[in-house]
Amino acid sequence: MESDAIRLSHPTKSLQGTVELTGSKSESNRALIIQAWGGDRVEVSNLSSAADTETLKQALNSVAAARGGKETTVIDIGPAGTAMRFLTAYLTTATGRYLLTGSERMKQRPIGILVDALRALGADIAFEGQAGYPPLAINGGFTQTMDKVTVKGNVSSQYLSALLLIAPTLPKGLRLQIDGELTSRPYLTMTLDMLHDAGIQHSWQDDTIYIAPQKAQHCRLTIEPDWSAASYWYAMVALSRDAQLFLPNLKSQSLQGDAAIADIMAHFGVASSFTDGGLLIRKVTDSPSTEINVLDFKECPDLAQTVIVCAAALRRDLSFTGLHTLKIKETDRIAALQNELGKFGIKLLEEGDVYHLKTGELQQPKRLSFDTYEDHRMAMAFAPLALAFDGIQINEPHVVEKSYPDFWKHLKQHGFVIT
């Protein structure tokens, strides 16, 4: 066995108990930016323990300490993609000189669309390496020259959210026109809802969102537990022999688009019921619904890996759309899925914008070892397969620290054997 790997099995294939999930990484990162410019008026509670959130928190502390200094402050966010997008925008408003960089993979992830939009507003940003990609040299505290920008809506909603999060601080405000189809709309709605919770008003008419210059009101932003993290437990319930799990503090009316997992997994034999205290999920059938043939992940792309791997293990020959953003994530998630599913005979075939899962040649190898490609979601999407096979190996399991540091500890608490 490789040195940086774990073996994973579950002797009983039965799951019972409570899973205390960390706060949402998506909500936490937005809250930190709002707090950075809102100051003492903005309190944040139940912040995520995810590495990405800790990275952003530390970066913002560095900015606060260096603000107004003449020396260039280097901020290395490693593999934290949300931090890269949000800081690219935020640093343009923070007085000082900054070099924003990250991991080698981060230097391969495009940022040009956001930089072009910020430059159009008057920001001073230069590419220090390949044009269109990090690292970025940013002279903060820019003089705003324009109040309107147009940004494509189908590449990354984080570009749009990054702009909206600084909009209230801009002297002229911001009119953000969304060009074409909007991907991951719930994430944009989350941004606007959290700004609203901080007293920031906006209008959204047709394809244009307008935010006037405003100050934050006194508020407390309470972070809901992470629905993305909940999705892995849904997959485990679907693949178990029997299961009943309680996930405290999750809400039926959530800001998070990944709450869609509750509806999706109803088709995989998992029932969801909400109480005042949270969410109960139960396995209710071994014969999942065959009513759906196509699942669209346009508004919840972070669920795609989990659902596709679960469907493969359940021998569901489904088709999937809305996966175009997966190729520019922590890794090319499409290629990674195709490689790892192929290890037990599953094919994920590309046909234009549609992907087809073919499970007819599913195998039961005695030894299955899955690579994670420096991608937290690959590790956590494939871990539930320990309930479908006698045992599996996960390579580089530490990648889960990016969004769910307690993942392996929680699995041990619920009967998984990890060696």
Short mmCIF file of C-alpha atoms in Angstrom, two decimals:
data_model
loop_
_atom_site.label_atom_id
_atom_site.label_comp_id
_atom_site.label_asym_id
_atom_site.label_seq_id
_atom_site.Cartn_x
_atom_site.Cartn_y
_atom_site.Cartn_z
CA MET A 1 0.00 0.00 0.00
CA GLU A 2 1.22 3.52 -0.79
CA SER A 3 2.50 5.50 2.18
CA ASP A 4 0.00 8.32 1.76
CA ALA A 5 -3.13 6.18 1.50
CA ILE A 6 -5.82 4.63 3.65
CA ARG A 7 -7.78 1.41 3.44
CA LEU A 8 -11.50 1.81 4.02
CA SER A 9 -14.19 -0.79 4.78
CA HIS A 10 -17.49 -1.06 6.65
CA PRO A 11 -18.18 -4.49 8.20
CA THR A 12 -21.90 -4.04 8.95
CA LYS A 13 -22.95 -1.80 6.03
CA SER A 14 -25.38 -0.22 8.52
CA LEU A 15 -25.37 3.48 9.52
CA GLN A 16 -27.04 5.00 12.59
CA GLY A 17 -26.52 8.14 14.63
CA THR A 18 -25.79 11.87 14.35
CA VAL A 19 -23.29 13.68 12.11
CA GLU A 20 -22.25 17.18 13.24
CA LEU A 21 -21.25 18.94 10.02
CA THR A 22 -19.00 21.99 9.86
CA GLY A 23 -20.34 25.34 8.65
CA SER A 24 -20.77 25.90 4.93
CA LYS A 25 -17.52 26.85 3.23
CA SER A 26 -19.42 28.84 0.61
CA GLU A 27 -21.34 30.88 3.19
CA SER A 28 -18.26 31.29 5.40
CA ASN A 29 -16.07 32.70 2.64
CA ARG A 30 -18.72 35.24 1.66
CA ALA A 31 -19.23 36.23 5.28
CA LEU A 32 -15.50 36.83 5.75
CA ILE A 33 -15.37 39.26 2.82
CA ILE A 34 -18.45 41.12 4.05
CA GLN A 35 -16.92 41.29 7.53
CA ALA A 36 -13.60 42.52 6.08
CA TRP A 37 -15.18 45.72 4.75
CA GLY A 38 -18.09 45.84 7.22
CA GLY A 39 -15.80 45.89 10.25
CA ASP A 40 -17.21 45.71 13.76
CA ARG A 41 -20.77 46.01 12.44
CA VAL A 42 -20.61 42.45 11.09
CA GLU A 43 -20.36 39.42 13.41
CA VAL A 44 -19.97 35.90 12.05
CA SER A 45 -20.87 32.68 13.91
CA ASN A 46 -20.42 28.96 13.14
CA LEU A 47 -17.61 29.66 10.67
CA SER A 48 -16.43 26.64 8.68
CA SER A 49 -13.34 24.74 9.85
CA ALA A 50 -12.41 24.00 6.21
CA ALA A 51 -8.84 24.71 5.16
CA ASP A 52 -10.08 27.02 2.39
CA THR A 53 -11.90 29.19 4.92
CA GLU A 54 -8.90 29.25 7.26
CA THR A 55 -6.74 30.27 4.30
CA LEU A 56 -9.05 33.16 3.41
CA LYS A 57 -9.27 34.25 7.06
CA GLN A 58 -5.47 34.34 7.38
CA ALA A 59 -5.13 36.19 4.07
CA LEU A 60 -7.58 38.87 5.18
CA ASN A 61 -5.68 39.24 8.47
CA SER A 62 -2.48 39.78 6.45
CA VAL A 63 -4.22 42.42 4.35
CA ALA A 64 -5.46 44.23 7.47
CA ALA A 65 -1.96 44.23 8.95
CA ALA A 66 -0.31 45.46 5.74
CA ARG A 67 -2.95 47.95 4.65
CA GLY A 68 -1.43 51.20 3.42
CA GLY A 69 2.14 49.89 3.52
CA LYS A 70 4.56 50.60 0.69
CA GLU A 71 6.03 47.09 0.55
CA THR A 72 4.40 44.40 -1.58
CA THR A 73 2.50 41.86 0.54
CA VAL A 74 2.64 38.32 -0.85
CA ILE A 75 -0.55 36.33 -0.31
CA ASP A 76 -0.34 32.62 -1.20
CA ILE A 77 -3.73 30.93 -1.04
CA GLY A 78 -2.49 27.50 -2.14
CA PRO A 79 -5.31 25.49 -3.78
CA ALA A 80 -8.17 27.66 -2.44
CA GLY A 81 -10.12 28.61 -5.56
CA THR A 82 -12.86 30.65 -3.89
CA ALA A 83 -10.24 32.63 -1.97
CA MET A 84 -8.42 33.40 -5.23
CA ARG A 85 -11.57 34.78 -6.90
CA PHE A 86 -12.84 36.72 -3.89
CA LEU A 87 -9.42 38.18 -2.99
CA THR A 88 -8.75 39.21 -6.59
CA ALA A 89 -11.72 41.57 -6.28
CA TYR A 90 -11.29 42.52 -2.63
CA LEU A 91 -7.60 43.43 -2.88
CA THR A 92 -8.35 46.01 -5.56
CA THR A 93 -10.27 47.95 -2.88
CA ALA A 94 -7.67 47.51 -0.09
CA THR A 95 -4.99 50.22 0.01
CA GLY A 96 -1.58 48.66 -0.62
CA ARG A 97 0.44 46.54 -3.04
CA TYR A 98 -0.22 42.82 -3.23
CA LEU A 99 1.05 39.73 -5.05
CA LEU A 100 -1.72 37.13 -5.07
CA THR A 101 -0.55 33.62 -5.91
CA GLY A 102 -1.35 29.96 -5.24
CA SER A 103 -0.47 26.34 -5.96
CA GLU A 104 0.76 25.12 -9.34
CA ARG A 105 -2.76 23.95 -10.15
CA MET A 106 -4.13 27.38 -9.17
CA LYS A 107 -1.75 28.96 -11.68
CA GLN A 108 -3.50 26.84 -14.35
CA ARG A 109 -7.03 27.96 -13.39
CA PRO A 110 -8.30 30.93 -15.43
CA ILE A 111 -8.96 34.29 -13.79
CA GLY A 112 -8.88 36.54 -16.88
CA ILE A 113 -12.64 37.18 -17.07
CA LEU A 114 -12.68 38.58 -13.53
CA VAL A 115 -9.50 40.60 -14.03
CA ASP A 116 -10.89 42.13 -17.24
CA ALA A 117 -14.07 43.16 -15.40
CA LEU A 118 -12.13 44.75 -12.54
CA ARG A 119 -9.85 46.57 -14.97
CA ALA A 120 -12.92 47.93 -16.75
CA LEU A 121 -13.97 49.47 -13.42
CA GLY A 122 -10.52 51.07 -13.08
CA ALA A 123 -8.58 48.50 -11.04
CA ASP A 124 -4.80 48.18 -11.41
CA ILE A 125 -4.02 44.46 -11.90
CA ALA A 126 -1.18 42.82 -13.84
CA PHE A 127 -0.51 39.18 -14.67
CA GLU A 128 2.88 38.17 -13.26
CA GLY A 129 3.05 34.96 -15.29
CA GLN A 130 0.86 33.67 -18.10
CA ALA A 131 -1.77 36.17 -19.22
CA GLY A 132 -5.20 35.25 -17.88
CA TYR A 133 -3.89 33.24 -14.93
CA PRO A 134 -2.43 33.82 -11.44
CA PRO A 135 -0.18 35.10 -9.96
CA LEU A 136 -1.54 38.65 -9.94
CA ALA A 137 0.12 41.95 -9.02
CA ILE A 138 -2.54 44.22 -7.55
CA ASN A 139 -2.25 47.89 -6.63
CA GLY A 140 -5.17 48.35 -4.27
CA GLY A 141 -7.32 51.34 -3.51
CA PHE A 142 -8.14 52.11 -7.15
CA THR A 143 -10.07 55.09 -8.46
CA GLN A 144 -13.32 53.84 -9.99
CA THR A 145 -13.84 55.05 -13.56
CA MET A 146 -16.86 52.96 -14.63
CA ASP A 147 -19.88 51.62 -12.78
CA LYS A 148 -21.02 48.97 -15.26
CA VAL A 149 -19.39 45.73 -16.42
CA THR A 150 -20.59 42.77 -18.44
CA VAL A 151 -19.47 39.27 -17.44
CA LYS A 152 -20.28 35.90 -19.00
CA GLY A 153 -22.65 33.95 -16.79
CA ASN A 154 -21.73 30.41 -17.83
CA VAL A 155 -18.07 30.20 -16.79
CA SER A 156 -17.94 30.65 -13.01
CA SER A 157 -20.50 32.20 -10.68
CA GLN A 158 -17.59 33.04 -8.37
CA TYR A 159 -16.50 35.80 -10.76
CA LEU A 160 -19.92 37.39 -10.39
CA SER A 161 -20.03 36.89 -6.62
CA ALA A 162 -16.53 38.38 -6.22
CA LEU A 163 -17.71 41.57 -7.94
CA LEU A 164 -20.97 41.78 -6.01
CA LEU A 165 -19.21 41.31 -2.67
CA ILE A 166 -17.18 44.51 -3.18
CA ALA A 167 -19.95 46.45 -4.94
CA PRO A 168 -21.24 48.27 -1.83
CA THR A 169 -17.74 49.68 -1.19
CA LEU A 170 -17.34 51.17 -4.68
CA PRO A 171 -17.91 54.97 -4.82
CA LYS A 172 -20.11 54.62 -7.93
CA GLY A 173 -21.68 51.31 -6.96
CA LEU A 174 -21.95 48.55 -9.56
CA ARG A 175 -24.20 47.56 -12.42
CA LEU A 176 -23.33 43.96 -13.25
CA GLN A 177 -24.74 42.71 -16.53
CA ILE A 178 -24.78 38.93 -16.92
CA ASP A 179 -23.99 37.86 -20.47
CA GLY A 180 -25.88 34.76 -21.61
CA GLU A 181 -26.91 31.74 -19.57
CA LEU A 182 -26.22 31.83 -15.82
CA THR A 183 -24.49 28.81 -14.29
CA SER A 184 -24.83 28.03 -10.57
CA ARG A 185 -27.55 30.62 -9.95
CA PRO A 186 -28.03 29.49 -6.30
CA TYR A 187 -24.49 30.60 -5.46
CA LEU A 188 -25.21 34.07 -6.84
CA THR A 189 -28.48 34.18 -4.90
CA MET A 190 -26.57 33.14 -1.77
CA THR A 191 -24.22 36.11 -2.22
CA LEU A 192 -27.08 38.57 -2.59
CA ASP A 193 -29.01 37.07 0.34
CA MET A 194 -25.99 37.32 2.63
CA LEU A 195 -25.39 40.92 1.56
CA HIS A 196 -29.07 41.56 2.32
CA ASP A 197 -28.58 40.05 5.79
CA ALA A 198 -25.86 42.68 6.27
CA GLY A 199 -28.28 45.44 5.26
CA ILE A 200 -27.15 45.78 1.64
CA GLN A 201 -29.96 46.39 -0.85
CA HIS A 202 -29.88 45.42 -4.52
CA SER A 203 -32.08 45.26 -7.59
CA TRP A 204 -32.05 42.51 -10.21
CA GLN A 205 -33.91 43.34 -13.41
CA ASP A 206 -33.60 41.14 -16.47
CA ASP A 207 -29.87 40.42 -16.80
CA THR A 208 -28.54 43.29 -14.65
CA ILE A 209 -27.88 43.44 -10.90
CA TYR A 210 -27.41 46.88 -9.36
CA ILE A 211 -25.89 47.64 -5.96
CA ALA A 212 -25.51 51.25 -4.84
CA PRO A 213 -22.71 52.44 -2.49
CA GLN A 214 -23.78 51.43 1.03
CA LYS A 215 -22.46 50.62 4.49
CA ALA A 216 -23.16 47.37 6.29
CA GLN A 217 -25.69 47.45 9.12
CA HIS A 218 -25.08 45.86 12.51
CA CYS A 219 -25.78 42.17 11.98
CA ARG A 220 -24.85 38.60 12.86
CA LEU A 221 -24.26 36.23 9.95
CA THR A 222 -24.91 32.70 11.21
CA ILE A 223 -23.44 30.04 8.93
CA GLU A 224 -25.60 27.00 8.17
CA PRO A 225 -23.88 23.56 8.11
CA ASP A 226 -22.46 22.54 4.76
CA TRP A 227 -24.90 20.84 2.36
CA SER A 228 -21.97 19.78 0.16
CA ALA A 229 -20.65 17.80 3.13
CA ALA A 230 -24.14 16.37 3.70
CA SER A 231 -24.16 15.04 0.13
CA TYR A 232 -21.52 12.40 0.95
CA TRP A 233 -23.70 11.06 3.76
CA TYR A 234 -26.62 10.85 1.37
CA ALA A 235 -24.47 8.67 -0.90
CA MET A 236 -23.49 6.49 2.05
CA VAL A 237 -27.14 6.02 3.03
CA ALA A 238 -28.03 5.07 -0.55
CA LEU A 239 -25.24 2.46 -0.66
CA SER A 240 -25.83 1.05 2.83
CA ARG A 241 -27.76 -2.06 3.84
CA ASP A 242 -29.88 0.11 6.15
CA ALA A 243 -29.36 3.61 7.52
CA GLN A 244 -30.85 6.43 9.54
CA LEU A 245 -28.74 9.55 10.18
CA PHE A 246 -29.53 12.88 11.81
CA LEU A 247 -27.74 16.01 10.53
CA PRO A 248 -28.33 18.87 13.01
CA ASN A 249 -29.15 22.46 12.01
CA LEU A 250 -29.66 21.90 8.28
CA LYS A 251 -32.63 23.91 7.01
CA SER A 252 -35.35 23.11 4.49
CA GLN A 253 -35.10 26.72 3.24
CA SER A 254 -31.36 26.94 2.64
CA LEU A 255 -29.20 29.53 0.90
CA GLN A 256 -27.05 26.70 -0.47
CA GLY A 257 -27.73 25.31 -3.93
CA ASP A 258 -26.35 21.94 -2.86
CA ALA A 259 -29.49 21.43 -0.77
CA ALA A 260 -30.74 20.00 -4.08
CA ILE A 261 -29.13 16.72 -2.95
CA ALA A 262 -32.28 15.98 -0.93
CA ASP A 263 -34.46 15.92 -4.05
CA ILE A 264 -31.85 14.13 -6.15
CA MET A 265 -31.31 11.35 -3.63
CA ALA A 266 -35.04 10.74 -3.30
CA HIS A 267 -34.56 8.98 -6.66
CA PHE A 268 -31.86 6.78 -5.07
CA GLY A 269 -33.96 5.45 -2.20
CA VAL A 270 -33.11 8.08 0.44
CA ALA A 271 -35.91 9.92 2.27
CA SER A 272 -35.39 13.35 3.88
CA SER A 273 -37.45 14.84 6.69
CA PHE A 274 -36.84 18.13 8.50
CA THR A 275 -37.45 18.87 12.16
CA ASP A 276 -36.83 22.03 14.21
CA GLY A 277 -33.40 20.65 15.02
CA GLY A 278 -32.20 19.58 11.60
CA LEU A 279 -32.49 16.86 8.96
CA LEU A 280 -33.16 13.11 9.20
CA ILE A 281 -32.13 10.97 6.23
CA ARG A 282 -33.17 7.32 5.91
CA LYS A 283 -32.74 4.49 3.47
CA VAL A 284 -36.27 3.50 2.46
CA THR A 285 -35.80 1.15 -0.50
CA ASP A 286 -33.29 -1.03 -2.31
CA SER A 287 -35.19 -0.41 -5.57
CA PRO A 288 -34.53 3.26 -6.41
CA SER A 289 -36.85 5.16 -8.71
CA THR A 290 -36.45 4.77 -12.45
CA GLU A 291 -38.58 7.83 -13.19
CA ILE A 292 -35.62 10.02 -14.13
CA ASN A 293 -33.05 9.40 -16.85
CA VAL A 294 -31.26 12.76 -16.94
CA LEU A 295 -29.88 14.87 -14.07
CA ASP A 296 -28.89 18.51 -14.63
CA PHE A 297 -26.08 19.86 -12.42
CA LYS A 298 -26.01 23.38 -13.89
CA GLU A 299 -27.06 24.90 -10.55
CA CYS A 300 -25.21 22.47 -8.26
CA PRO A 301 -22.02 21.28 -10.02
CA ASP A 302 -20.28 20.36 -6.73
CA LEU A 303 -22.76 17.49 -6.30
CA ALA A 304 -21.89 15.89 -9.62
CA GLN A 305 -19.01 13.64 -8.57
CA THR A 306 -20.87 12.29 -5.53
CA VAL A 307 -24.05 11.50 -7.43
CA ILE A 308 -22.30 10.03 -10.46
CA VAL A 309 -20.17 7.67 -8.34
CA CYS A 310 -23.22 6.63 -6.31
CA ALA A 311 -25.25 6.01 -9.48
CA ALA A 312 -22.41 3.89 -10.86
CA ALA A 313 -22.35 1.66 -7.78
CA LEU A 314 -26.16 1.29 -7.94
CA ARG A 315 -25.96 0.37 -11.64
CA ARG A 316 -28.03 3.34 -12.76
CA ASP A 317 -27.42 4.16 -16.43
CA LEU A 318 -28.20 7.85 -16.17
CA SER A 319 -27.25 10.85 -18.29
CA PHE A 320 -25.94 14.15 -16.93
CA THR A 321 -25.87 17.74 -18.12
CA GLY A 322 -24.51 20.98 -16.64
CA LEU A 323 -21.01 19.57 -16.11
CA HIS A 324 -19.04 22.08 -18.23
CA THR A 325 -17.48 23.89 -15.24
CA LEU A 326 -16.00 20.65 -13.85
CA LYS A 327 -13.03 20.80 -16.21
CA ILE A 328 -11.62 23.96 -14.57
CA LYS A 329 -11.97 22.96 -10.92
CA GLU A 330 -9.25 21.62 -8.57
CA THR A 331 -8.57 19.11 -11.33
CA ASP A 332 -10.30 18.23 -14.60
CA ARG A 333 -13.06 16.43 -12.74
CA ILE A 334 -14.53 14.83 -15.85
CA ALA A 335 -11.23 13.15 -16.76
CA ALA A 336 -10.67 12.17 -13.13
CA LEU A 337 -14.12 10.56 -12.90
CA GLN A 338 -13.61 8.68 -16.16
CA ASN A 339 -10.25 7.32 -14.96
CA GLU A 340 -11.42 6.19 -11.53
CA LEU A 341 -14.82 4.79 -12.56
CA GLY A 342 -13.02 2.78 -15.20
CA LYS A 343 -11.20 0.89 -12.45
CA PHE A 344 -14.38 -1.07 -11.75
CA GLY A 345 -15.70 -1.29 -15.30
CA ILE A 346 -17.85 1.87 -15.46
CA LYS A 347 -17.82 4.21 -18.43
CA LEU A 348 -18.69 7.93 -18.46
CA LEU A 349 -19.11 8.83 -22.12
CA GLU A 350 -19.13 12.39 -23.47
CA GLU A 351 -21.61 13.36 -26.18
CA GLY A 352 -21.51 17.09 -26.69
CA ASP A 353 -22.81 18.68 -23.49
CA VAL A 354 -24.31 15.40 -22.24
CA TYR A 355 -22.49 12.64 -20.35
CA HIS A 356 -23.78 9.06 -20.28
CA LEU A 357 -23.05 6.61 -17.47
CA LYS A 358 -22.71 2.99 -18.63
CA THR A 359 -22.71 0.43 -15.82
CA GLY A 360 -23.31 -2.82 -17.72
CA GLU A 361 -19.72 -4.01 -17.26
CA LEU A 362 -19.45 -3.24 -13.52
CA GLN A 363 -16.82 -5.44 -11.89
CA GLN A 364 -16.01 -6.43 -8.30
CA PRO A 365 -12.19 -6.29 -8.15
CA LYS A 366 -10.56 -7.67 -5.01
CA ARG A 367 -8.44 -4.54 -4.73
CA LEU A 368 -9.62 -1.05 -5.67
CA SER A 369 -7.33 1.94 -5.27
CA PHE A 370 -8.63 5.41 -6.11
CA ASP A 371 -6.53 8.47 -6.86
CA THR A 372 -7.76 11.86 -5.71
CA TYR A 373 -5.94 14.32 -8.04
CA GLU A 374 -5.37 16.90 -5.25
CA ASP A 375 -9.19 17.23 -5.22
CA HIS A 376 -11.12 16.96 -1.94
CA ARG A 377 -14.36 16.05 -3.70
CA MET A 378 -12.78 13.07 -5.47
CA ALA A 379 -11.77 11.56 -2.11
CA MET A 380 -15.17 12.09 -0.51
CA ALA A 381 -17.19 11.06 -3.57
CA PHE A 382 -15.41 7.70 -3.80
CA ALA A 383 -15.22 6.95 -0.05
CA PRO A 384 -18.87 5.74 0.10
CA LEU A 385 -17.87 2.88 -2.23
CA ALA A 386 -16.53 1.12 0.86
CA LEU A 387 -20.20 0.22 1.39
CA ALA A 388 -20.52 -1.26 -2.11
CA PHE A 389 -17.23 -3.21 -2.20
CA ASP A 390 -15.42 -5.30 0.41
CA GLY A 391 -12.89 -2.53 0.83
CA ILE A 392 -11.22 0.28 -1.07
CA GLN A 393 -8.07 2.36 -0.91
CA ILE A 394 -8.08 6.17 -1.07
CA ASN A 395 -4.80 7.79 -2.05
CA GLU A 396 -3.80 11.18 -0.61
CA PRO A 397 -6.72 11.20 1.85
CA HIS A 398 -5.53 14.47 3.43
CA VAL A 399 -7.11 16.44 0.55
CA VAL A 400 -10.41 16.45 2.49
CA GLU A 401 -8.95 19.18 4.73
CA LYS A 402 -9.83 21.69 2.03
CA SER A 403 -13.55 21.58 2.85
CA TYR A 404 -14.31 18.86 5.46
CA PRO A 405 -11.36 18.28 7.83
CA ASP A 406 -13.28 15.87 10.10
CA PHE A 407 -14.49 13.62 7.26
CA TRP A 408 -12.40 10.56 8.13
CA LYS A 409 -13.00 11.01 11.87
CA HIS A 410 -16.75 11.11 11.24
CA LEU A 411 -16.57 7.95 9.12
CA LYS A 412 -14.80 6.12 11.96
CA GLN A 413 -17.52 7.26 14.35
CA HIS A 414 -20.10 5.60 12.09
CA GLY A 415 -18.58 2.16 11.75
CA PHE A 416 -16.03 2.56 8.97
CA VAL A 417 -12.72 0.79 9.55
CA ILE A 418 -9.81 2.94 8.38
CA THR A 419 -6.25 1.60 8.32
#
